[in-house]
mmCIF file with all atom_site columns, C-alpha atoms in Angstrom:
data_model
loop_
_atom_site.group_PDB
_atom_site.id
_atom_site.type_symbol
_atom_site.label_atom_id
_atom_site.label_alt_id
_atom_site.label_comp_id
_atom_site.label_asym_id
_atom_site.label_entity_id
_atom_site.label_seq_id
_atom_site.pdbx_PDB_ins_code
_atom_site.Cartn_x
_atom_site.Cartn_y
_atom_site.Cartn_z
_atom_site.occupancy
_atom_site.B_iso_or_equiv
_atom_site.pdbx_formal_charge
_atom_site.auth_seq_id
_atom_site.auth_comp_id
_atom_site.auth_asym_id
_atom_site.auth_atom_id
_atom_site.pdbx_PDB_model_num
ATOM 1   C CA . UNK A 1 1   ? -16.577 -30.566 4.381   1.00 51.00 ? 87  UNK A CA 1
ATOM 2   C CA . UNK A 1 2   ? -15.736 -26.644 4.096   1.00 54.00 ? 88  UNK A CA 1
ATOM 3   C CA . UNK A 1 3   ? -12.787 -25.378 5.515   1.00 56.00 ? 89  UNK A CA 1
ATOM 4   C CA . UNK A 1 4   ? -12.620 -23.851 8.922   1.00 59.00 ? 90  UNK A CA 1
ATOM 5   C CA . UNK A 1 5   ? -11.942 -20.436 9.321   1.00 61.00 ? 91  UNK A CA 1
ATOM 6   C CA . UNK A 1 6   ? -9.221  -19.383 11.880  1.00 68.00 ? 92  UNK A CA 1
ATOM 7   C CA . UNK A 1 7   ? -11.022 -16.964 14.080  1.00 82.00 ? 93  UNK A CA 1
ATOM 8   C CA . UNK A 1 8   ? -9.689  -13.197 13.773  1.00 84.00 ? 94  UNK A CA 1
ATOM 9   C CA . UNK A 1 9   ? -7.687  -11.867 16.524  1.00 89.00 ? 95  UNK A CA 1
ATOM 10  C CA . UNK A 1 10  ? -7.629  -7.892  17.409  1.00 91.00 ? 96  UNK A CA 1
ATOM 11  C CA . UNK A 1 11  ? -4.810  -5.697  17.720  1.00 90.00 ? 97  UNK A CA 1
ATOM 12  C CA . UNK A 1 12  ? -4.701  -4.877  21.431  1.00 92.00 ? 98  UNK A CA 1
ATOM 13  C CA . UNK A 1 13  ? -3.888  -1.067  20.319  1.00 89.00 ? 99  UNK A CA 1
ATOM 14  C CA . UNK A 1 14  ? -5.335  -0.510  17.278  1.00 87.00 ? 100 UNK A CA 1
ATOM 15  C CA . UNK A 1 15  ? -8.617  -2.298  15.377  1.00 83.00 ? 101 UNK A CA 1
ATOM 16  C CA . UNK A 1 16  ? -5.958  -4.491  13.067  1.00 87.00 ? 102 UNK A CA 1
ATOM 17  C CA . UNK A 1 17  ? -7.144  -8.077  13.434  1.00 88.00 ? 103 UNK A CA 1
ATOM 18  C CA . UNK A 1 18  ? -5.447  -11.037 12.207  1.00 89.00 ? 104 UNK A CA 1
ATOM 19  C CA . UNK A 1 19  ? -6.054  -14.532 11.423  1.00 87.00 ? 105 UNK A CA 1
ATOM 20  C CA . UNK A 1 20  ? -2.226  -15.517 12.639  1.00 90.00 ? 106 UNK A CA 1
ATOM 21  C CA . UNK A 1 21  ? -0.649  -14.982 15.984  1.00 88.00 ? 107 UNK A CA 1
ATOM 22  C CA . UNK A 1 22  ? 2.484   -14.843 14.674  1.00 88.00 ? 108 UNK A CA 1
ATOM 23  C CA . UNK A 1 23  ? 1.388   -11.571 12.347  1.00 88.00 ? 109 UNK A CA 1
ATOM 24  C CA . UNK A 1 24  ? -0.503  -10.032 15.286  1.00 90.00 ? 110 UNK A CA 1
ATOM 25  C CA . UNK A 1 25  ? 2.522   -10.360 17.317  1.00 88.00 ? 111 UNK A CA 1
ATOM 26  C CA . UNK A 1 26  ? 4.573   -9.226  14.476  1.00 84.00 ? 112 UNK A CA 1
ATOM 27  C CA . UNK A 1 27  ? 2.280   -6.037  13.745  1.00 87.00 ? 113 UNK A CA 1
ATOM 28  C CA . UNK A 1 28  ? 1.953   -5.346  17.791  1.00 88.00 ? 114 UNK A CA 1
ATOM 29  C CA . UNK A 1 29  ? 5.766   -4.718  17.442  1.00 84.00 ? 115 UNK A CA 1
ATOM 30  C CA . UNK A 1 30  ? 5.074   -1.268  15.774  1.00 83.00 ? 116 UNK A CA 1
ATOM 31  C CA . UNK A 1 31  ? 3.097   0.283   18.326  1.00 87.00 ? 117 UNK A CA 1
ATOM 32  C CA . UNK A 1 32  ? 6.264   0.335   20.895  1.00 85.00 ? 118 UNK A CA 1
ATOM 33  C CA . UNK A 1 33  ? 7.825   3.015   18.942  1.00 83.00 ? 119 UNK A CA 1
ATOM 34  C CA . UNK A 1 34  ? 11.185  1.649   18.744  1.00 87.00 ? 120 UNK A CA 1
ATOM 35  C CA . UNK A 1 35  ? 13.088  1.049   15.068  1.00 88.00 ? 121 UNK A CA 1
ATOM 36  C CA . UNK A 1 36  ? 16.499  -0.386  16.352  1.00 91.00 ? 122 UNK A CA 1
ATOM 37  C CA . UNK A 1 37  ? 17.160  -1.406  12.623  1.00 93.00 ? 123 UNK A CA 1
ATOM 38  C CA . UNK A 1 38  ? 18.485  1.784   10.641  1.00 95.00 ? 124 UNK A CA 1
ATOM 39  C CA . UNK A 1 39  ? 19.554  2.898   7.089   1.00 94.00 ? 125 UNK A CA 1
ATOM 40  C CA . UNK A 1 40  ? 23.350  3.270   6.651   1.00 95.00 ? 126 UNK A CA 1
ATOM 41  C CA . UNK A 1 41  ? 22.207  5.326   4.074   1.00 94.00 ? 127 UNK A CA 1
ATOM 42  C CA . UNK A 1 42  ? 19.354  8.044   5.199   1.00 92.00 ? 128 UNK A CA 1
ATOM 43  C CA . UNK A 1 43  ? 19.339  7.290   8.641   1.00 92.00 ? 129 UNK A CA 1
ATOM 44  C CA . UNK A 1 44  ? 15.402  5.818   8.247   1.00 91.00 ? 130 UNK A CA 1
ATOM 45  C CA . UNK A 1 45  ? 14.439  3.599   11.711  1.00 91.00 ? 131 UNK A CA 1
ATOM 46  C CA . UNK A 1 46  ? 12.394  0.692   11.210  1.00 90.00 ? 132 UNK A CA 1
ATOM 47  C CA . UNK A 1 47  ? 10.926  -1.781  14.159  1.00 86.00 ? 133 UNK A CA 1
ATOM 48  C CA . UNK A 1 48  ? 11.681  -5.100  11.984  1.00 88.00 ? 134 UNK A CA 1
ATOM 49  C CA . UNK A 1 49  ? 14.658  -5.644  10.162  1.00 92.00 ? 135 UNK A CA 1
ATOM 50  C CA . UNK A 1 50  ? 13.357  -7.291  6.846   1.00 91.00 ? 136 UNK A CA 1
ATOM 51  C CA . UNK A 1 51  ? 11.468  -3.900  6.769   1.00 90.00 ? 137 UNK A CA 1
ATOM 52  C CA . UNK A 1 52  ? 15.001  -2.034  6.555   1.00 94.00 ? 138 UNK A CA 1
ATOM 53  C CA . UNK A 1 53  ? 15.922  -5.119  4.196   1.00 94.00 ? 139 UNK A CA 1
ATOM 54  C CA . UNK A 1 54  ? 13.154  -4.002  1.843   1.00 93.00 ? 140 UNK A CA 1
ATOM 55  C CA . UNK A 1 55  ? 13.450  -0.182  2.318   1.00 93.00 ? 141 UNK A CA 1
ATOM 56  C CA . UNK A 1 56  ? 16.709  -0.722  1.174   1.00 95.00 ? 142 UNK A CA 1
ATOM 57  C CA . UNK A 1 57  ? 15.932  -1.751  -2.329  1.00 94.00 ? 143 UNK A CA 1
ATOM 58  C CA . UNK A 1 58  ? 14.726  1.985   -2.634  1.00 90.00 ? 144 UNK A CA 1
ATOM 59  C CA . UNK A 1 59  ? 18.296  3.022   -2.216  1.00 93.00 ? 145 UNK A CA 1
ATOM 60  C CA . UNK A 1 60  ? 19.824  0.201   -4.409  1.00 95.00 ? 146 UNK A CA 1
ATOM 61  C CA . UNK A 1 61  ? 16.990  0.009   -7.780  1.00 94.00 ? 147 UNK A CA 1
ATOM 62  C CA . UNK A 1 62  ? 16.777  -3.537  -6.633  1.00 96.00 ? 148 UNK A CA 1
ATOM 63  C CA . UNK A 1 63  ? 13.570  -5.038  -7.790  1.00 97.00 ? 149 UNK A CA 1
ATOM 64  C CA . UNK A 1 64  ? 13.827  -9.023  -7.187  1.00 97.00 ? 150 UNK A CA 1
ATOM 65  C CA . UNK A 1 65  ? 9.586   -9.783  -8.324  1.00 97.00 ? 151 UNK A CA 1
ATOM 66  C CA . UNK A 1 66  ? 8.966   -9.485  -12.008 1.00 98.00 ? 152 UNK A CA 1
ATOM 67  C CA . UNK A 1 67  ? 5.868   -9.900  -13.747 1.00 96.00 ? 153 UNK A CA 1
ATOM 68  C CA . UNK A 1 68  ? 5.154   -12.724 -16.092 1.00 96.00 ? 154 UNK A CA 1
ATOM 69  C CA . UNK A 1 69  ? 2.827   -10.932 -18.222 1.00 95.00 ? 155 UNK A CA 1
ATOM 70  C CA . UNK A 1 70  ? 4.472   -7.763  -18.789 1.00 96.00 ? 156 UNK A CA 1
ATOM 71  C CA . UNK A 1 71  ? 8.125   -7.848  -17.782 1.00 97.00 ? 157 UNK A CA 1
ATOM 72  C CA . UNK A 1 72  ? 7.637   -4.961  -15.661 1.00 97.00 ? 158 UNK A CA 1
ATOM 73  C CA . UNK A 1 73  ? 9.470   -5.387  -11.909 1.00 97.00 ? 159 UNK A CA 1
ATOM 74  C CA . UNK A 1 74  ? 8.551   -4.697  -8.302  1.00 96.00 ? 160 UNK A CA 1
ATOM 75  C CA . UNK A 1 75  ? 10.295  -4.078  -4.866  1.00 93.00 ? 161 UNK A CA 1
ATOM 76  C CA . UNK A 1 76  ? 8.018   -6.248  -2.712  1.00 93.00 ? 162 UNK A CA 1
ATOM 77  C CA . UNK A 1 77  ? 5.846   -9.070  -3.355  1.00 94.00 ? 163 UNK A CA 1
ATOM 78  C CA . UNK A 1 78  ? 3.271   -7.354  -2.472  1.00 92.00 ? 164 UNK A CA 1
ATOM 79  C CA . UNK A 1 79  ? 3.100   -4.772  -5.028  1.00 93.00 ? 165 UNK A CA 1
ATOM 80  C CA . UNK A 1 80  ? 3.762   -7.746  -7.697  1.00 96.00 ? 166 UNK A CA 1
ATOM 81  C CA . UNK A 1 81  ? 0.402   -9.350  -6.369  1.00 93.00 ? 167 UNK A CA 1
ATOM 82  C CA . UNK A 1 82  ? -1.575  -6.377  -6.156  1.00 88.00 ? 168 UNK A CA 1
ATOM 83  C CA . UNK A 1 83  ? -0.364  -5.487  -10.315 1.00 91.00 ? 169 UNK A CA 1
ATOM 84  C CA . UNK A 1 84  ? -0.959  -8.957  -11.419 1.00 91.00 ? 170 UNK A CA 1
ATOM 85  C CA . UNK A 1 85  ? -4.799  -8.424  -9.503  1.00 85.00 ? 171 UNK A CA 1
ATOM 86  C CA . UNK A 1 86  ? -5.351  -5.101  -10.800 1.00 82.00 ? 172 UNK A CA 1
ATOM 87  C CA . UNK A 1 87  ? -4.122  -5.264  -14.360 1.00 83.00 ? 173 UNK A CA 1
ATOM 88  C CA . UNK A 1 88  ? -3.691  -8.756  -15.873 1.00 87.00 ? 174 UNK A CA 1
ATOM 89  C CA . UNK A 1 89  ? -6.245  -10.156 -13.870 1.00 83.00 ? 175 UNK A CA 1
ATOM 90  C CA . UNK A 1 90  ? -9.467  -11.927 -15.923 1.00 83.00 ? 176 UNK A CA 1
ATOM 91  C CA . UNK A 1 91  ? -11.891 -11.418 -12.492 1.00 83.00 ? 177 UNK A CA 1
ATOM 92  C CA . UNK A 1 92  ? -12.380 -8.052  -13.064 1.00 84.00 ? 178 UNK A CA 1
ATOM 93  C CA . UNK A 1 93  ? -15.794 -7.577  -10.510 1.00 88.00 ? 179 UNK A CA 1
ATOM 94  C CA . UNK A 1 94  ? -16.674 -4.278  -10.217 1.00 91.00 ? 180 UNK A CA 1
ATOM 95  C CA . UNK A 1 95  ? -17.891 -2.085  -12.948 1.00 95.00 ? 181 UNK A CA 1
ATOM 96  C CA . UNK A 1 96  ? -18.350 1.981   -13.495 1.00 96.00 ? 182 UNK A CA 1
ATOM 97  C CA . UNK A 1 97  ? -21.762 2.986   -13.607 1.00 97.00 ? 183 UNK A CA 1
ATOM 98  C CA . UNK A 1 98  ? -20.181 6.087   -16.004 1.00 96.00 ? 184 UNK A CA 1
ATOM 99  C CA . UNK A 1 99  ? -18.161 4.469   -18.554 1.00 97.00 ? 185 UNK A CA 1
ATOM 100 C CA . UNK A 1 100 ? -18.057 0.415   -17.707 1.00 96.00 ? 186 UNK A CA 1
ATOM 101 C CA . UNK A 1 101 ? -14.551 0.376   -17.353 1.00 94.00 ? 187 UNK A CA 1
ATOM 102 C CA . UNK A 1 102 ? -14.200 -2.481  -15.398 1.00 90.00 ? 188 UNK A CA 1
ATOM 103 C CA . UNK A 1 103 ? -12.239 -3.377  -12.003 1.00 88.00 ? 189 UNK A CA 1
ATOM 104 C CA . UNK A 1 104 ? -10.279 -6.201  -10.327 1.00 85.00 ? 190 UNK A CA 1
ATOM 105 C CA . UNK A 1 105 ? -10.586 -4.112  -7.152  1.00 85.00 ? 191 UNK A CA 1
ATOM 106 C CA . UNK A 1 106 ? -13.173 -2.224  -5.144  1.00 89.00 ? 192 UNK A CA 1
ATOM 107 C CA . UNK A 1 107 ? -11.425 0.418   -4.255  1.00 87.00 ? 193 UNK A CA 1
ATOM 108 C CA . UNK A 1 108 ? -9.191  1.043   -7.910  1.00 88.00 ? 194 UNK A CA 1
ATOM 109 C CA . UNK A 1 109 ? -13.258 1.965   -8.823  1.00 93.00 ? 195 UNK A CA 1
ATOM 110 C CA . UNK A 1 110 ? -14.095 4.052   -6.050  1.00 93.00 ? 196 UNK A CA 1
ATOM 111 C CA . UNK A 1 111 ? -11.470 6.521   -6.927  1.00 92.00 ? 197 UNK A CA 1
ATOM 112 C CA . UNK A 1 112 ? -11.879 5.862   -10.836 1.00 94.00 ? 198 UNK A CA 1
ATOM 113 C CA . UNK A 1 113 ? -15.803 7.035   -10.436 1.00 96.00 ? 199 UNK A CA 1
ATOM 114 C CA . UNK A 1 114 ? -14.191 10.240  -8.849  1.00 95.00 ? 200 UNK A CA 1
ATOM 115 C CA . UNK A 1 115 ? -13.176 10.992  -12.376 1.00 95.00 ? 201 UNK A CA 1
ATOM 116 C CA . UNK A 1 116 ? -16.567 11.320  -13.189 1.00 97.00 ? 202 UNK A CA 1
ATOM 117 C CA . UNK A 1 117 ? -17.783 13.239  -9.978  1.00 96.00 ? 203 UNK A CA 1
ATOM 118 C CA . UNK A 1 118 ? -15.155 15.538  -9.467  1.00 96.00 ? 204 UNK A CA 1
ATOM 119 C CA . UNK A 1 119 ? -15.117 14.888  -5.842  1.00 96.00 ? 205 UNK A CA 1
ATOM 120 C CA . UNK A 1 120 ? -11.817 15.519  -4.409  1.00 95.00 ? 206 UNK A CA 1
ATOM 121 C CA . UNK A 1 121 ? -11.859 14.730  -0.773  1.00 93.00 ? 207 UNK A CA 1
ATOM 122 C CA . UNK A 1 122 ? -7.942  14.704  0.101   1.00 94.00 ? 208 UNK A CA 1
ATOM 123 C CA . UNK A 1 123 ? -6.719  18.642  0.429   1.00 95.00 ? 209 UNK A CA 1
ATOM 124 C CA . UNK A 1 124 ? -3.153  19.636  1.124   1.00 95.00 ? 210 UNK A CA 1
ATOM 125 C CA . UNK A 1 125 ? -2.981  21.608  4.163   1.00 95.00 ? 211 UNK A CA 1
ATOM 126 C CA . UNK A 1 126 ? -0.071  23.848  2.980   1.00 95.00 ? 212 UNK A CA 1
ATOM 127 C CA . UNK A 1 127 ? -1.615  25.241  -0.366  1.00 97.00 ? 213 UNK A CA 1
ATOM 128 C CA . UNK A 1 128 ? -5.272  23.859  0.111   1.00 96.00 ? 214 UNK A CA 1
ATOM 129 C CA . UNK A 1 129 ? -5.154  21.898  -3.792  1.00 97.00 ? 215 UNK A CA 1
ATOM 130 C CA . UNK A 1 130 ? -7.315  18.814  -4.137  1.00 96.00 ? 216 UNK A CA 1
ATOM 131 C CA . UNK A 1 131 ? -7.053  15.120  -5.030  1.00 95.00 ? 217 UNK A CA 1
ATOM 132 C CA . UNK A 1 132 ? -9.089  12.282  -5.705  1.00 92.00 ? 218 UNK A CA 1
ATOM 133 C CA . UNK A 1 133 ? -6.976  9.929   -3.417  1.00 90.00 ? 219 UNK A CA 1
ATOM 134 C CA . UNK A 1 134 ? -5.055  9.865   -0.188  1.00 90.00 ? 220 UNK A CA 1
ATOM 135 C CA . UNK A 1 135 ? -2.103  8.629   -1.861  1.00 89.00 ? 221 UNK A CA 1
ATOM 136 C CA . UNK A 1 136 ? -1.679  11.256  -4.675  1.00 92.00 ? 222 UNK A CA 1
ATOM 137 C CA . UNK A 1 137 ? -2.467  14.084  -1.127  1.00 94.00 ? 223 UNK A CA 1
ATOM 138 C CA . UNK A 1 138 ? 0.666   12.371  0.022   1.00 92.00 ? 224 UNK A CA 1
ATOM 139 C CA . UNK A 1 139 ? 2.726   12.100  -2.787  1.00 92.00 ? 225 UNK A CA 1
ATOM 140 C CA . UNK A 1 140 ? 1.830   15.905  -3.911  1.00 94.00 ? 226 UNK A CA 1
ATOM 141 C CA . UNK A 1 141 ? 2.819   17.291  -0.067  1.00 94.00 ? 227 UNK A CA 1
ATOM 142 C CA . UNK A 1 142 ? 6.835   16.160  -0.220  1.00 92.00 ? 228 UNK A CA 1
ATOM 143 C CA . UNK A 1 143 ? 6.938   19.404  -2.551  1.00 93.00 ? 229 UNK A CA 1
ATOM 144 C CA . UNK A 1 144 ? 6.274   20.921  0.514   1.00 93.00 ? 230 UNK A CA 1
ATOM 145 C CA . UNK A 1 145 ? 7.868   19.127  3.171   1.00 90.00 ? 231 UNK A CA 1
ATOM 146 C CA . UNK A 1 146 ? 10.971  17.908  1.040   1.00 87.00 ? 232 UNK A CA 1
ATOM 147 C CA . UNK A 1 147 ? 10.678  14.890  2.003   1.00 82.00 ? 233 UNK A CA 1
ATOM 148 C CA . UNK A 1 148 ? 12.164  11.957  -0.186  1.00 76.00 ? 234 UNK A CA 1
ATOM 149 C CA . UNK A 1 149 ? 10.790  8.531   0.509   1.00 69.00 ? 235 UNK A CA 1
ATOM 150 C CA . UNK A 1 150 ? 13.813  6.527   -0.470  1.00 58.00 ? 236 UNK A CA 1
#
């Protein structure tokens, strides 16, 4: 007999779904708008308190997950999982068309093949310069803004 899946349950105020009431609960918590746990140190508000527990690795160089393959050490699980996946991983699925470097993850590809394309969909609104991915957009505005994420 296959397992039986646990049916997916939408976020009331956003299209999140979930396959656990406790997480949708959990994740419903941070449409309110309140963060009642806060940084001693930058004064940072966060709506659950082992988010402020994590955030305040950032402050401290704590990084409690390290890598069995490399040695190399992570802040969150998460981020641990998603290196072991990405790099050391043997499943590696998805393939460029380009060069046939190979990927563990869709979407590591999709912005690889923009190497090749030169797309650059992500443009910073204060001096109009263009990246390949959201991430390095939002990384690349704090010159602007000043912000500092730790």
């Amino acid at each position: 007999k296959g397992k039986k899946r646990k049916k997916a349950v939408q976020c009331p105020h956003c299209s999140k779904t979930f396959t656990h009431r406790n997480s949708l609960l959990y994740h419903v918590r941070s449409h309110s708008g309140r963060r009642p746990h806060q940084c001693d140190v930058c004064g940072k508000g966060f709506f659950a308190a082992n988010a402020l527990r994590v955030h305040m690795r950032m402050h401290s160089g704590d990084k409690p997950y390290t890598c069995s393959v490399c040695g190399r050490n992570f802040r969150q699980w998460g981020d641990l999982k998603y290196h072991m996946t990405s790099l050391h991983s043997d499943t590696k699925q998805y393939q460029c068309e380009f060069c046939g470097k190979d990927f563990a993850r869709k979407y590591s590809l999709i912005v690889h093949r923009r190497i090749h394309t030169g797309e650059k969909n992500y443009v910073c609104e204060f001096c109009r310069k263009s990246f390949r991915a959201s991430s390095y957009l939002v990384n690349h505005r704090r010159i602007h803004t000043g912000e500092k994420p730790y």
